[in-house]
Coordinates of C-alpha atoms in Angstrom, one line a residue:
Chain N
M87 CA 219.1 167.0 99.4
A88 CA 220.8 165.8 102.5
E89 CA 219.0 166.7 105.7
P90 CA 220.7 167.3 109.0
M91 CA 221.3 164.5 111.5
R92 CA 220.5 164.7 115.1
I93 CA 223.5 163.5 117.1
R94 CA 223.8 163.2 120.9
A95 CA 227.0 162.2 122.6
K96 CA 227.0 161.4 126.3
L97 CA 229.9 160.5 128.5
N98 CA 229.2 157.7 131.1
G99 CA 232.3 157.0 133.1
D100 CA 235.0 156.3 130.5
T101 CA 232.6 155.5 127.7
V102 CA 231.0 157.8 125.2
E103 CA 227.5 156.7 124.0
V104 CA 226.6 158.3 120.7
K105 CA 223.1 158.2 119.3
V106 CA 222.4 159.3 115.7
L107 CA 219.1 159.9 114.0
I108 CA 219.4 160.1 110.3
R109 CA 216.9 161.3 107.7
H110 CA 217.3 159.2 104.7
D111 CA 215.0 157.3 102.4
M112 CA 217.1 154.1 102.3
E113 CA 215.3 153.0 99.2
T114 CA 216.4 149.5 98.2
G115 CA 215.8 149.8 94.5
K116 CA 213.7 146.6 94.6
R117 CA 210.3 148.3 95.3
K118 CA 207.8 149.3 92.6
D119 CA 205.5 152.2 92.7
P120 CA 201.7 151.8 92.1
S121 CA 202.2 152.2 88.3
G122 CA 204.6 149.3 88.3
K123 CA 207.8 151.3 87.8
V124 CA 210.8 150.4 89.9
I125 CA 211.6 153.1 92.5
P126 CA 215.3 153.9 92.0
P127 CA 217.7 152.9 94.8
H128 CA 218.7 155.6 97.2
F129 CA 220.6 154.5 100.3
I130 CA 223.6 155.3 102.5
K131 CA 226.7 153.3 101.5
T132 CA 229.2 154.3 104.2
L133 CA 229.1 156.1 107.5
I134 CA 232.1 157.2 109.4
A135 CA 232.3 158.8 112.9
K136 CA 235.4 160.5 114.2
C137 CA 236.5 162.0 117.4
K138 CA 239.6 164.2 117.5
E139 CA 240.6 163.1 114.0
K140 CA 240.5 159.4 115.1
T141 CA 237.9 157.2 113.4
V142 CA 235.7 155.7 116.2
L143 CA 233.2 154.0 113.9
D144 CA 233.5 152.9 110.3
T145 CA 230.4 151.3 108.8
V146 CA 229.1 150.0 105.5
M147 CA 225.4 150.3 105.4
G148 CA 223.3 149.2 102.4
I149 CA 219.8 148.2 101.5
S150 CA 219.2 146.1 104.6
V151 CA 219.0 149.2 106.7
S152 CA 215.6 150.7 106.9
K153 CA 214.3 154.3 106.3
D154 CA 215.3 157.1 108.7
P155 CA 217.9 154.9 110.5
F156 CA 218.7 155.2 114.1
L157 CA 222.3 154.4 115.0
S158 CA 223.7 153.9 118.5
F159 CA 227.3 153.1 119.4
K160 CA 229.9 153.4 122.2
F161 CA 233.6 154.2 122.2
K162 CA 236.3 155.0 124.7
G163 CA 238.8 157.8 124.7
G164 CA 236.5 160.8 124.4
A165 CA 236.4 163.6 126.9
L166 CA 233.8 166.2 127.8
G167 CA 233.8 169.0 125.3
D168 CA 235.3 166.9 122.5
K169 CA 233.5 167.0 119.2
V170 CA 232.1 163.8 117.5
T171 CA 231.6 164.2 113.7
V172 CA 229.5 161.8 111.6
T173 CA 229.7 161.7 107.9
W174 CA 227.6 159.6 105.5
V175 CA 227.9 159.1 101.7
D176 CA 225.1 157.5 99.7
N177 CA 224.8 155.8 96.4
T178 CA 224.1 159.0 94.5
D179 CA 227.4 160.5 96.0
D180 CA 225.3 162.8 98.2
T181 CA 226.9 163.3 101.6
R182 CA 226.2 164.9 104.9
T183 CA 228.3 165.7 107.9
D184 CA 227.1 166.8 111.3
E185 CA 228.7 167.1 114.7
A186 CA 227.9 167.1 118.4
T187 CA 229.8 167.9 121.5
I188 CA 230.3 165.2 124.2
S189 CA 228.4 166.2 127.3
Chain X
M305 CA 220.0 149.1 113.1
K306 CA 220.6 145.4 112.5
L307 CA 221.2 144.9 116.3
I308 CA 217.9 146.6 117.1
A309 CA 216.2 144.6 114.4
S310 CA 217.5 141.3 115.9
I311 CA 216.3 142.3 119.4
F312 CA 212.8 142.9 117.9
T313 CA 212.9 139.6 116.2
A314 CA 214.0 137.9 119.4
L315 CA 211.2 139.6 121.3
I316 CA 208.6 138.5 118.8
T317 CA 209.7 134.9 118.7
M318 CA 209.8 134.7 122.5
T319 CA 206.2 135.8 122.7
P320 CA 203.8 132.9 122.7
L321 CA 201.0 133.8 120.4
Q322 CA 198.1 131.5 121.3
G323 CA 194.5 132.1 120.4
V324 CA 193.7 135.6 121.6
A325 CA 197.1 137.2 121.2
G326 CA 196.0 140.9 121.7
S327 CA 197.6 141.9 125.0
S328 CA 200.9 140.1 124.9
S329 CA 201.8 141.5 121.5
T330 CA 200.8 144.9 122.7
D331 CA 203.2 144.6 125.7
E332 CA 206.0 143.5 123.4
I333 CA 205.3 146.4 121.1
A334 CA 205.5 148.7 124.1
K335 CA 208.9 147.2 125.0
Y336 CA 210.1 147.7 121.4
R337 CA 209.0 151.3 121.5
Q338 CA 210.9 151.9 124.7
L339 CA 214.0 150.6 123.1
L340 CA 213.5 153.1 120.3
A341 CA 212.5 156.0 122.5
D342 CA 215.7 157.8 121.8
G343 CA 215.5 157.1 118.1
N344 CA 212.2 158.6 117.1
P345 CA 212.7 160.0 113.6
A346 CA 210.0 162.6 114.4
E347 CA 212.8 164.6 116.0
L348 CA 214.1 165.3 112.6
W349 CA 210.7 166.7 111.6
E350 CA 210.7 168.8 114.7
M351 CA 214.1 170.3 113.7
R352 CA 212.9 171.0 110.2
G353 CA 209.7 172.5 111.6
E354 CA 211.6 174.9 113.9
E355 CA 213.5 176.1 110.9
L356 CA 210.3 176.6 108.9
W357 CA 208.7 178.5 111.7
K358 CA 211.6 181.0 111.6
K359 CA 212.0 181.0 107.8
K360 CA 211.1 184.3 106.0
L361 CA 208.7 183.4 103.2
G362 CA 206.2 185.0 100.9
P363 CA 206.3 188.3 98.9
Q364 CA 207.2 190.3 102.0
S365 CA 209.6 187.8 103.5
V366 CA 207.9 187.3 106.8
S367 CA 208.4 184.4 109.2
L368 CA 205.7 182.7 111.3
E369 CA 207.1 184.0 114.5
Q370 CA 204.2 186.4 115.1
C371 CA 201.6 183.8 114.5
D372 CA 199.1 183.6 117.3
L373 CA 198.2 180.0 118.1
G374 CA 195.9 181.0 120.9
K375 CA 198.2 182.0 123.6
G376 CA 199.5 185.2 122.2
S377 CA 201.6 186.3 119.2
G378 CA 204.5 183.9 118.7
V379 CA 203.8 181.7 121.7
V380 CA 204.4 178.1 120.7
K381 CA 204.9 176.5 124.2
G382 CA 201.7 175.0 125.4
A383 CA 199.6 176.1 122.4
Y384 CA 198.7 172.7 121.1
V385 CA 197.1 171.3 124.3
E386 CA 194.6 174.2 124.2
L387 CA 193.6 173.6 120.6
P388 CA 191.0 173.5 119.0
R389 CA 189.8 176.9 120.3
Y390 CA 187.8 179.9 119.4
F391 CA 189.7 182.7 117.7
K392 CA 188.2 186.1 118.0
D393 CA 189.9 187.5 114.9
V394 CA 188.1 185.0 112.6
N395 CA 185.1 184.4 114.9
K396 CA 185.4 180.6 114.6
V397 CA 186.9 177.6 116.2
M398 CA 190.1 176.4 114.6
D399 CA 192.4 173.5 115.1
L400 CA 196.2 173.7 114.8
E401 CA 196.3 173.1 111.1
Q402 CA 193.5 175.5 110.2
R403 CA 195.3 178.1 112.3
L404 CA 198.7 177.5 110.7
I405 CA 197.1 177.9 107.3
H406 CA 195.5 181.1 108.5
C407 CA 198.9 182.5 109.6
R408 CA 200.6 181.4 106.4
I409 CA 198.0 183.3 104.4
T410 CA 197.5 186.4 106.6
L411 CA 201.1 186.9 108.0
Q412 CA 203.3 185.5 105.2
K413 CA 200.8 186.4 102.4
L414 CA 201.1 183.0 100.8
T415 CA 198.2 182.2 98.4
P416 CA 195.7 179.7 99.7
E417 CA 197.1 177.1 97.3
Q418 CA 200.6 177.7 98.6
A419 CA 199.4 177.6 102.2
V420 CA 197.8 174.1 101.9
A421 CA 200.3 172.6 99.5
V422 CA 201.5 169.1 100.4
P423 CA 199.6 168.6 103.6
F424 CA 200.7 165.0 103.7
G425 CA 204.3 164.3 102.7
S426 CA 205.8 161.4 100.9
T427 CA 209.3 160.2 100.2
S428 CA 210.2 162.5 97.4
N429 CA 207.8 165.3 98.5
P430 CA 208.2 166.3 102.2
S431 CA 205.4 168.3 103.8
D432 CA 206.2 171.7 105.4
I433 CA 203.0 171.5 107.3
E434 CA 203.8 168.1 108.9
A435 CA 207.2 169.5 110.0
L436 CA 205.6 172.7 111.5
V437 CA 203.0 170.5 113.2
A438 CA 205.8 168.3 114.7
Y439 CA 207.6 171.4 116.0
I440 CA 204.6 173.1 117.5
T441 CA 203.2 169.9 119.1
A442 CA 206.5 169.0 120.6
A443 CA 206.4 172.3 122.5
S444 CA 203.4 171.0 124.4
R445 CA 205.1 167.8 125.5
G446 CA 204.5 167.0 129.2
M447 CA 201.6 169.5 129.5
K448 CA 198.0 168.7 130.4
I449 CA 195.4 168.6 127.5
A450 CA 193.1 171.4 128.4
V451 CA 190.7 172.5 125.7
S452 CA 187.9 175.0 126.5
T453 CA 184.3 174.5 125.6
T454 CA 183.1 177.7 127.4
H455 CA 182.6 179.8 124.3
P456 CA 179.3 178.9 122.6
K457 CA 181.1 178.2 119.3
E458 CA 183.5 175.8 121.1
Q459 CA 180.6 174.0 122.7
A460 CA 178.9 173.9 119.3
A461 CA 182.0 172.4 117.7
Y462 CA 182.1 169.8 120.5
E463 CA 178.4 168.9 119.9
L464 CA 178.9 168.7 116.1
G465 CA 181.9 166.5 116.6
K466 CA 179.9 164.2 118.9
R467 CA 177.1 164.0 116.5
F468 CA 179.5 163.1 113.7
F469 CA 181.1 160.5 115.9
F470 CA 177.9 158.5 116.0
Y471 CA 176.8 159.2 112.4
R472 CA 176.3 155.9 110.7
A473 CA 176.5 156.1 106.9
G474 CA 178.2 154.8 103.8
A475 CA 178.2 151.3 102.2
H476 CA 179.2 149.6 105.5
D477 CA 177.0 151.6 107.9
F478 CA 180.1 152.6 109.9
A479 CA 180.3 155.4 112.3
C480 CA 183.4 156.3 114.4
A481 CA 181.4 154.7 117.2
T482 CA 181.3 151.4 115.4
C483 CA 184.9 150.8 116.4
H484 CA 185.6 153.3 119.0
S485 CA 182.8 153.2 121.6
K486 CA 183.5 150.0 123.5
D487 CA 186.3 148.8 125.7
K488 CA 188.9 146.3 124.6
Q489 CA 187.8 145.9 121.0
R490 CA 190.2 145.1 118.3
I491 CA 190.3 144.8 114.5
R492 CA 192.5 141.8 113.6
L493 CA 195.2 142.3 116.2
Q494 CA 195.1 146.1 116.3
E495 CA 193.6 147.3 119.6
L496 CA 191.0 150.0 119.3
P497 CA 190.8 152.8 121.8
N498 CA 187.3 153.5 123.3
L499 CA 187.2 157.2 122.7
L500 CA 184.3 157.6 125.1
N501 CA 186.5 156.3 127.9
R502 CA 188.6 159.0 129.4
T503 CA 191.8 157.0 129.9
D504 CA 191.7 155.5 126.3
A505 CA 190.9 159.0 124.9
Q506 CA 193.8 160.5 126.8
N507 CA 196.3 157.8 125.7
T508 CA 195.2 158.1 122.1
Y509 CA 194.9 161.9 121.8
S510 CA 198.2 162.5 123.6
T511 CA 200.2 160.4 121.0
W512 CA 199.3 162.2 117.8
P513 CA 201.1 163.4 115.7
A514 CA 203.3 160.4 115.4
Y515 CA 206.1 159.1 113.1
R516 CA 204.4 156.2 111.5
V517 CA 206.8 153.5 110.7
S518 CA 204.5 152.0 108.1
Q519 CA 204.5 155.3 106.2
G520 CA 208.0 156.6 107.1
E521 CA 206.4 160.0 107.8
V522 CA 205.2 162.1 110.7
R523 CA 201.4 162.1 110.5
S524 CA 199.1 164.5 112.2
M525 CA 195.6 163.9 113.6
Q526 CA 194.2 165.3 110.3
H527 CA 195.9 162.5 108.4
R528 CA 194.8 159.8 110.9
L529 CA 191.1 161.0 110.7
S530 CA 191.2 161.2 106.9
D531 CA 192.5 157.7 106.8
C532 CA 189.8 156.6 109.3
M533 CA 187.2 158.0 107.0
R534 CA 188.6 156.2 104.0
Q535 CA 188.4 152.9 105.9
Q536 CA 184.9 153.8 107.1
R537 CA 183.9 153.9 103.4
F538 CA 183.2 157.6 103.7
P539 CA 183.9 160.1 100.9
E540 CA 187.0 162.2 101.1
P541 CA 187.2 165.0 103.6
R542 CA 188.7 168.3 102.5
Y543 CA 192.0 168.9 104.3
A544 CA 191.5 171.2 107.4
S545 CA 187.7 171.2 107.2
D546 CA 185.4 172.3 110.0
T547 CA 184.0 168.7 110.3
I548 CA 187.4 167.4 111.2
T549 CA 188.0 170.3 113.6
A550 CA 184.7 169.5 115.3
L551 CA 185.7 165.8 115.6
I552 CA 189.1 166.8 117.0
M553 CA 187.4 169.1 119.5
F554 CA 185.2 166.1 120.6
M555 CA 188.2 163.9 121.1
A556 CA 190.4 166.6 122.8
K557 CA 187.7 167.3 125.3
N558 CA 187.3 163.6 126.0
A559 CA 191.0 163.5 126.6
E560 CA 191.0 166.4 129.0
G561 CA 193.7 166.2 131.7
G562 CA 195.8 163.7 129.8
I563 CA 199.5 164.4 129.7
Y564 CA 200.6 165.2 126.1
D565 CA 203.4 163.0 124.9
A566 CA 203.9 163.6 121.2
P567 CA 205.2 163.5 118.5
A568 CA 205.2 159.8 119.2
L569 CA 206.2 156.6 117.4
K570 CA 203.5 154.3 115.9
R571 CA 203.4 151.5 113.4
Chain R
M647 CA 175.1 166.6 134.0
K648 CA 172.0 168.8 134.6
I649 CA 174.2 171.9 135.2
I650 CA 176.1 171.3 132.0
L651 CA 172.8 170.8 130.1
S652 CA 171.4 174.1 131.3
V653 CA 174.7 175.9 130.3
I654 CA 174.4 174.4 126.9
A655 CA 170.7 175.4 126.8
I656 CA 171.5 179.0 127.7
S657 CA 174.4 179.4 125.3
L658 CA 172.3 177.9 122.5
L659 CA 169.4 180.4 123.3
V660 CA 172.0 183.1 123.0
T661 CA 173.1 181.8 119.6
G662 CA 169.5 181.5 118.5
C663 CA 168.9 177.8 118.4
A664 CA 165.7 176.5 120.1
T665 CA 166.7 174.1 122.9
A666 CA 163.8 171.7 122.3
A667 CA 165.0 171.2 118.8
M668 CA 168.7 171.0 119.8
Q669 CA 169.2 167.5 118.6
T670 CA 167.6 168.0 115.2
D671 CA 169.4 171.3 114.7
T672 CA 172.8 169.8 115.4
G673 CA 171.8 167.0 113.0
K674 CA 170.8 169.5 110.3
M675 CA 174.0 171.5 110.9
L676 CA 176.0 168.3 110.6
V677 CA 174.5 167.3 107.2
A678 CA 175.0 170.8 105.9
R679 CA 178.7 170.7 107.0
L680 CA 179.2 167.3 105.5
E681 CA 177.9 168.5 102.2
E682 CA 180.5 171.3 102.2
D683 CA 183.4 169.4 103.7
F684 CA 183.4 166.1 101.8
S685 CA 183.5 165.1 98.2
S686 CA 182.8 161.8 96.4
K687 CA 185.8 159.7 95.5
G688 CA 185.7 156.3 93.8
P689 CA 183.0 154.1 95.2
A690 CA 182.6 156.3 98.3
T691 CA 179.8 158.7 97.3
M692 CA 178.3 161.7 98.8
E693 CA 174.9 160.3 98.0
R694 CA 175.5 157.3 100.3
M695 CA 176.8 159.5 103.1
L696 CA 174.2 162.3 103.1
N697 CA 171.2 160.1 102.6
Q698 CA 171.0 157.9 105.6
D699 CA 168.5 155.1 105.3
E700 CA 166.1 154.2 108.1
V701 CA 168.6 151.9 109.8
Q702 CA 171.4 154.5 109.7
K703 CA 169.2 157.3 110.9
L704 CA 167.8 155.4 113.9
C705 CA 171.2 153.9 114.8
S706 CA 173.0 157.2 114.8
A707 CA 171.2 158.3 118.0
Y708 CA 173.1 158.5 121.2
P709 CA 172.1 157.0 123.5
L710 CA 170.3 154.4 121.5
E711 CA 166.7 154.3 122.7
M712 CA 164.3 152.0 120.9
S713 CA 161.3 150.2 122.2
D714 CA 161.1 146.4 121.6
E715 CA 158.3 147.1 119.2
Q716 CA 160.4 149.6 117.2
M717 CA 163.3 147.1 117.0
E718 CA 161.0 144.3 115.9
T719 CA 159.5 146.4 113.2
L720 CA 162.9 147.5 111.9
Q721 CA 164.2 143.9 111.9
A722 CA 161.1 142.8 110.0
S723 CA 161.6 145.4 107.3
Q724 CA 165.3 144.5 107.0
L725 CA 164.5 140.8 106.7
K726 CA 162.3 141.6 103.8
T727 CA 165.3 142.9 101.8
V728 CA 167.0 139.5 101.9
K729 CA 167.2 137.8 98.5
Y730 CA 167.8 134.1 98.8
P731 CA 169.7 132.4 95.9
A732 CA 167.4 131.8 93.0
D733 CA 168.9 128.4 92.2
G734 CA 168.4 127.2 95.8
N735 CA 172.1 126.5 96.3
Y736 CA 173.5 128.1 99.3
L737 CA 177.1 126.9 99.3
G738 CA 179.9 127.8 97.0
E739 CA 183.7 127.1 97.4
W740 CA 185.3 127.5 100.8
K741 CA 188.7 128.3 99.3
E742 CA 187.2 131.3 97.7
G743 CA 185.4 132.1 100.9
E744 CA 188.6 132.2 102.8
K745 CA 190.0 134.7 100.3
I746 CA 186.9 136.9 100.7
A747 CA 187.2 136.6 104.5
Q748 CA 190.9 137.8 104.3
N749 CA 190.3 140.6 101.9
G750 CA 189.7 144.0 103.6
R751 CA 189.4 146.0 100.4
G752 CA 186.4 147.4 98.6
M753 CA 184.1 150.4 98.6
Q754 CA 186.8 152.7 100.0
S755 CA 187.6 156.0 98.3
S756 CA 191.0 154.4 97.5
D757 CA 189.4 151.4 95.8
Q758 CA 188.1 151.0 92.2
V759 CA 184.5 151.7 91.3
K760 CA 182.8 148.3 90.6
G761 CA 185.9 146.5 91.7
T762 CA 185.9 143.2 93.6
N763 CA 185.2 143.7 97.2
G764 CA 186.3 141.6 100.2
G765 CA 184.2 140.7 103.2
N766 CA 187.0 141.4 105.7
C767 CA 185.5 138.9 108.1
Y768 CA 188.7 138.4 110.0
A769 CA 188.6 142.1 111.0
C770 CA 185.9 141.2 113.5
H771 CA 185.7 137.4 113.7
Q772 CA 187.7 134.3 114.4
L773 CA 187.2 131.8 111.6
A774 CA 189.9 129.2 110.7
K775 CA 192.0 128.1 113.6
E776 CA 195.3 128.7 111.7
E777 CA 194.5 132.4 111.3
I778 CA 195.5 134.0 114.6
S779 CA 195.2 137.5 113.4
F780 CA 191.5 138.0 114.0
G781 CA 189.4 140.7 115.7
N782 CA 186.9 140.4 118.6
I783 CA 184.1 142.8 117.6
G784 CA 182.0 139.9 116.5
P785 CA 181.7 136.4 118.0
S786 CA 184.0 133.6 117.1
L787 CA 182.8 131.6 114.1
Y788 CA 185.3 128.8 114.6
R789 CA 183.6 125.4 114.1
Y790 CA 180.5 127.2 112.9
G791 CA 179.2 124.4 110.7
K792 CA 180.4 121.6 113.0
L793 CA 178.5 123.0 115.9
K794 CA 175.4 124.2 114.1
G795 CA 175.0 121.5 111.5
D796 CA 173.6 122.3 108.1
G797 CA 169.9 122.0 108.5
E798 CA 167.8 124.2 106.2
A799 CA 166.8 126.6 109.0
V800 CA 170.3 127.4 110.1
V801 CA 171.6 127.7 106.6
K802 CA 168.8 130.1 105.6
Y803 CA 169.4 132.1 108.9
T804 CA 173.1 132.3 108.2
W805 CA 172.5 133.5 104.6
A806 CA 170.1 136.2 105.8
K807 CA 172.5 137.2 108.6
I808 CA 175.3 137.8 106.1
Y809 CA 172.9 139.4 103.6
N810 CA 171.5 141.8 106.2
S811 CA 172.6 141.5 109.8
Q812 CA 170.0 144.1 110.8
A813 CA 167.3 141.6 110.2
F814 CA 168.3 140.0 113.5
T815 CA 170.4 142.5 115.5
T816 CA 169.1 146.1 115.5
C817 CA 172.0 148.5 114.9
S818 CA 174.4 145.7 114.4
N819 CA 178.0 146.7 113.7
M820 CA 178.1 144.2 110.9
P821 CA 177.8 145.6 107.4
R822 CA 174.8 144.5 105.3
F823 CA 176.9 142.6 102.8
G824 CA 174.0 141.6 100.4
H825 CA 171.6 144.5 100.9
S826 CA 174.4 147.1 100.6
E827 CA 175.8 145.3 97.5
I828 CA 179.2 144.8 99.1
L829 CA 179.4 141.1 98.2
T830 CA 177.8 139.4 95.2
E831 CA 175.6 136.4 95.5
K832 CA 178.4 134.1 94.4
Q833 CA 180.7 135.7 97.1
I834 CA 178.2 135.1 99.8
K835 CA 177.8 131.5 98.7
D836 CA 181.6 131.1 99.0
V837 CA 181.6 132.6 102.5
M838 CA 178.7 130.2 103.4
A839 CA 180.9 127.3 102.3
L840 CA 183.7 128.6 104.5
L841 CA 181.3 128.3 107.4
F842 CA 179.5 125.1 106.5
D843 CA 181.6 122.9 104.3
K844 CA 183.0 120.0 106.4
N845 CA 186.3 120.4 104.6
S846 CA 186.6 124.0 105.4
P847 CA 189.4 125.0 107.8
V848 CA 186.7 126.6 110.0
N849 CA 185.3 123.2 110.8
Q850 CA 188.6 121.3 111.5

C-alpha cells in the first residue's frame, strides 16, 4: 500500500527548491531471499511534479534508484502559497500523490 | 538520487585511503550525512508513528494519547530523554519500549501478543513499534539527556546494566567492554565508541534510533543491542527484557547532558 | 565518588541488600535475570553464557584487580589447555588461512550449529598489506613471519597464542580459538601458514 511522501517546497529568490522523501521498497527483482527465491520487483517507474497544472519535473526512475528515495529539484515560476503536487506510479500500477504549499 | 550517488562516489574516490584509514573515511561519511540531512527517511517513520499514536485500536477503540511516558498522561515532548525511569504504577524501571507495550496493553487492551507483534520491521512487514518509537523520540530532539538514578530501583538498574556491560561470557569471551571500553578502537574500519567516556557515550546514545541504510528500516536501541549480543556470541535476548533496560539505563546515565539528536541516519 | 557510594549504600540497605556483599548480590541478580531474559539459539547457548569459567569470572571484574601471582597462576592453567598438533606439523595452507582471517561468521545465534567458523582476524588485526579494512584492537601482524622467523620456539608460542591467548595475556580480548573450539586444528594450521609461510601475503 502506498505510503505518504514528505514534501517540502521553499522559495529562495525566484527559485523553488523542492525536497521529497518517498517511502518505497525499490526492489530490483534481482535479489534472492535467504531460501533462494527471487524477491519480486517493486519499484517506482515514473514520477511527475506539477505546479499550477504545469509539469515542473518529469522523471523515469527504475531499479537503479535505491530504497526510500530522496529527491531534490529546483524550478522557477512558483510563488508563495502555490501548491506543488508529486505523483509516482510503480511497476505494480500502485500510485501515490501528495502535495505541499510553497513557503 | 543518481546525483547524490555520484557525489558520494566522488567523495570516496577523492579520499586517499592509506594504511590506517579510520578517521578520513569517518570525516567523509560525516560529509555524506550532512548532504542527506534533509533526506532522512526516518521522517516517514515519524509521520506514521504520529498517526499510530492517535489511532483508535483495540476492543474499546482507544488511542495512545493518554499514555504516560513518565512526564504525565499524553506528554510526548521530552519524554524519551528521561527514560528509562521508575514508574510507580508498575513499581519498576521501564525503558520506552517496555512502557509503550504497557500502554498498548493497559490502555488499548491489546493482548500481549498483539502488543509485541513485529518489534523489528522488514520490507513486507513494517513495525508499528518502530514507527511509534521514531515519533516519540523525535519529540525529544534538541533536549538534554537527563535520566534519574535517585530512586533505588533506578540505581539498581544502573548497577545491573554496568555489571552486564563487563560480563564476559560465551564462546568468544566477549563482554560489551571488550569493544566499548577503550578510546579510538575500531573493528575493521568501523569506529567503536568508548561507552565509559562521556563524550563518546553522548554521541552514541543521542543518535539512536536511526534509519539504518544497510537495513532500510528505522532501528531502535533495542534492536542495536540485540544485534550486539548476537555478534557477541550471546544467546538471544527477549524483546523488551529487563536486562536490556538495565543496559540502556547504564548507557543513558553515561550519556547524561548530551543533546539528543535522533532519529538519525546510520549505515 | 565517596558521597555517591554512601548514597548507594543507604539505598541498598533500605531495599534489603547487605552493602558488604553488594558486588556479589548484583552478580547473583544478574545471572538470575540473564536466565529469565535470554534463550539459547543456534550455537549460542545459555549454558555457555550462565556458566562462566574461571577466566570469564575473574575478567568480568571492574576494575580489574589481580596480583602478579594470580595472573601467573591463571596463565599457567590456561597454557595447560593448549593441544599441540599430534603430527608435529604446525603449518597448513595460507590461502585457506586468509579465508579464515576474512570470515567473521560462526558461533552466533544466527549461524548454524556445527557450522564452519571463521577467525575474523581482520576485525582486530592488520595482516596482509592489500587488506586495508582492518581493526586496531590487536597489534599489526603484517610481516609476522618475516620479522620473527620460524624457529621452533616462536612457532610453538604462536600456536599457543591462537589456541588460548589467555596463556600469555590475562584477560586478553582475543577469543581462545582452540580451547573454546571456535577453530579446528586444521584451521589453526592454515592461520599459522598465513602468518609464517614466506609466500603468504602477510610476509610480502
